Amino acid sequence: MLHLLYIIAFTVIAFFAVSNLIRSLINVGFESQKIGNNWNTDGNRGNPSNRRYTPSSTTPHPELLDDQGKPVNEPLLVMRSVNVDDERERLDALYNDSPGNTSDESKG
């Protein structure tokens, strides 16, 4: 009997979670179409007369602002291309130079 109660409770919670996820995805989709990406190259918002969104969404996230309160105009994540073989050699050298590694072991 208790198992049935757990199954019903889990089903109800899962239903609420999935419906909330779908509702959030729909809202994000509508907001992205409504707001769009109107940052210009100076890091400022576009023409205020072209804004069709609420004032609460005009302020960017605080992590996207510098010390003066202006939007950061630089990449926030920089990824560089690496050669897999070179990185594997560097990791092998680091492993071989580690204190717990004995040089008598053969590769296998």
GROMACS .gro file of C-alpha atoms in nm:
model
  108
    1MET     CA    1   0.000   0.000   0.000
    2LEU     CA    2   0.284   0.235   0.085
    3HIS     CA    3   0.448   0.160  -0.251
    4LEU     CA    4   0.135   0.270  -0.431
    5LEU     CA    5   0.133   0.595  -0.235
    6TYR     CA    6   0.497   0.660  -0.332
    7ILE     CA    7   0.423   0.591  -0.698
    8ILE     CA    8   0.125   0.827  -0.698
    9ALA     CA    9   0.319   1.100  -0.518
   10PHE     CA   10   0.614   1.066  -0.756
   11THR     CA   11   0.381   1.076  -1.058
   12VAL     CA   12   0.214   1.395  -0.935
   13ILE     CA   13   0.549   1.564  -0.862
   14ALA     CA   14   0.687   1.454  -1.200
   15PHE     CA   15   0.378   1.587  -1.375
   16PHE     CA   16   0.419   1.928  -1.207
   17ALA     CA   17   0.791   1.935  -1.289
   18VAL     CA   18   0.741   1.851  -1.657
   19SER     CA   19   0.453   2.097  -1.696
   20ASN     CA   20   0.663   2.370  -1.530
   21LEU     CA   21   0.954   2.289  -1.763
   22ILE     CA   22   0.732   2.312  -2.072
   23ARG     CA   23   0.578   2.638  -1.949
   24SER     CA   24   0.924   2.785  -1.886
   25LEU     CA   25   1.048   2.682  -2.230
   26ILE     CA   26   0.748   2.843  -2.394
   27ASN     CA   27   0.798   3.165  -2.195
   28VAL     CA   28   1.168   3.179  -2.280
   29GLY     CA   29   1.086   3.125  -2.646
   30PHE     CA   30   0.833   3.408  -2.649
   31GLU     CA   31   1.063   3.644  -2.459
   32SER     CA   32   1.356   3.575  -2.689
   33GLN     CA   33   1.141   3.655  -2.992
   34LYS     CA   34   0.997   3.963  -2.826
   35ILE     CA   35   1.323   4.106  -2.691
   36GLY     CA   36   1.571   3.982  -2.946
   37ASN     CA   37   1.938   4.069  -2.941
   38ASN     CA   38   1.953   4.447  -2.972
   39TRP     CA   39   2.295   4.516  -2.822
   40ASN     CA   40   2.496   4.730  -3.061
   41THR     CA   41   2.874   4.729  -3.104
   42ASP     CA   42   2.922   4.999  -2.840
   43GLY     CA   43   2.773   4.773  -2.573
   44ASN     CA   44   2.467   4.996  -2.535
   45ARG     CA   45   2.105   4.913  -2.595
   46GLY     CA   46   1.946   5.009  -2.923
   47ASN     CA   47   1.704   5.293  -2.983
   48PRO     CA   48   1.466   5.322  -2.683
   49SER     CA   49   1.171   5.388  -2.912
   50ASN     CA   50   1.214   5.042  -3.065
   51ARG     CA   51   1.178   4.864  -2.730
   52ARG     CA   52   0.868   4.652  -2.698
   53TYR     CA   53   0.941   4.486  -2.366
   54THR     CA   54   0.881   4.560  -2.003
   55PRO     CA   55   1.116   4.787  -1.805
   56SER     CA   56   1.201   4.502  -1.567
   57SER     CA   57   1.386   4.320  -1.847
   58THR     CA   58   1.592   4.622  -1.958
   59THR     CA   59   1.858   4.584  -1.686
   60PRO     CA   60   2.121   4.324  -1.773
   61HIS     CA   61   2.245   4.074  -1.519
   62PRO     CA   62   2.497   4.226  -1.272
   63GLU     CA   63   2.770   3.982  -1.377
   64LEU     CA   64   2.753   4.129  -1.728
   65LEU     CA   65   2.837   4.479  -1.599
   66ASP     CA   66   3.181   4.626  -1.527
   67ASP     CA   67   3.278   4.841  -1.225
   68GLN     CA   68   3.117   5.153  -1.375
   69GLY     CA   69   2.789   4.973  -1.446
   70LYS     CA   70   2.838   4.954  -1.822
   71PRO     CA   71   2.787   4.626  -2.011
   72VAL     CA   72   3.103   4.422  -2.062
   73ASN     CA   73   3.200   4.418  -2.428
   74GLU     CA   74   3.437   4.121  -2.428
   75PRO     CA   75   3.401   3.747  -2.456
   76LEU     CA   76   3.304   3.591  -2.125
   77LEU     CA   77   3.430   3.245  -2.216
   78VAL     CA   78   3.731   3.191  -2.438
   79MET     CA   79   3.795   2.845  -2.574
   80ARG     CA   80   4.107   2.768  -2.767
   81SER     CA   81   4.162   2.490  -3.010
   82VAL     CA   82   4.413   2.231  -2.892
   83ASN     CA   83   4.575   1.935  -3.055
   84VAL     CA   84   4.464   1.617  -2.879
   85ASP     CA   85   4.796   1.439  -2.926
   86ASP     CA   86   4.994   1.729  -2.778
   87GLU     CA   87   4.766   1.749  -2.477
   88ARG     CA   88   4.784   1.372  -2.429
   89GLU     CA   89   5.164   1.392  -2.429
   90ARG     CA   90   5.154   1.673  -2.173
   91LEU     CA   91   4.922   1.470  -1.950
   92ASP     CA   92   5.140   1.161  -1.985
   93ALA     CA   93   5.450   1.363  -1.894
   94LEU     CA   94   5.270   1.507  -1.593
   95TYR     CA   95   5.160   1.160  -1.486
   96ASN     CA   96   5.506   1.013  -1.533
   97ASP     CA   97   5.664   1.292  -1.328
   98SER     CA   98   5.419   1.252  -1.041
   99PRO     CA   99   5.564   1.136  -0.706
  100GLY     CA  100   5.353   0.819  -0.681
  101ASN     CA  101   5.452   0.688  -1.023
  102THR     CA  102   5.728   0.429  -1.056
  103SER     CA  103   5.924   0.423  -1.380
  104ASP     CA  104   5.961   0.042  -1.369
  105GLU     CA  105   5.599  -0.014  -1.473
  106SER     CA  106   5.547  -0.089  -1.839
  107LYS     CA  107   5.280   0.076  -2.047
  108GLY     CA  108   4.988  -0.145  -2.115
   0.00000   0.00000   0.00000
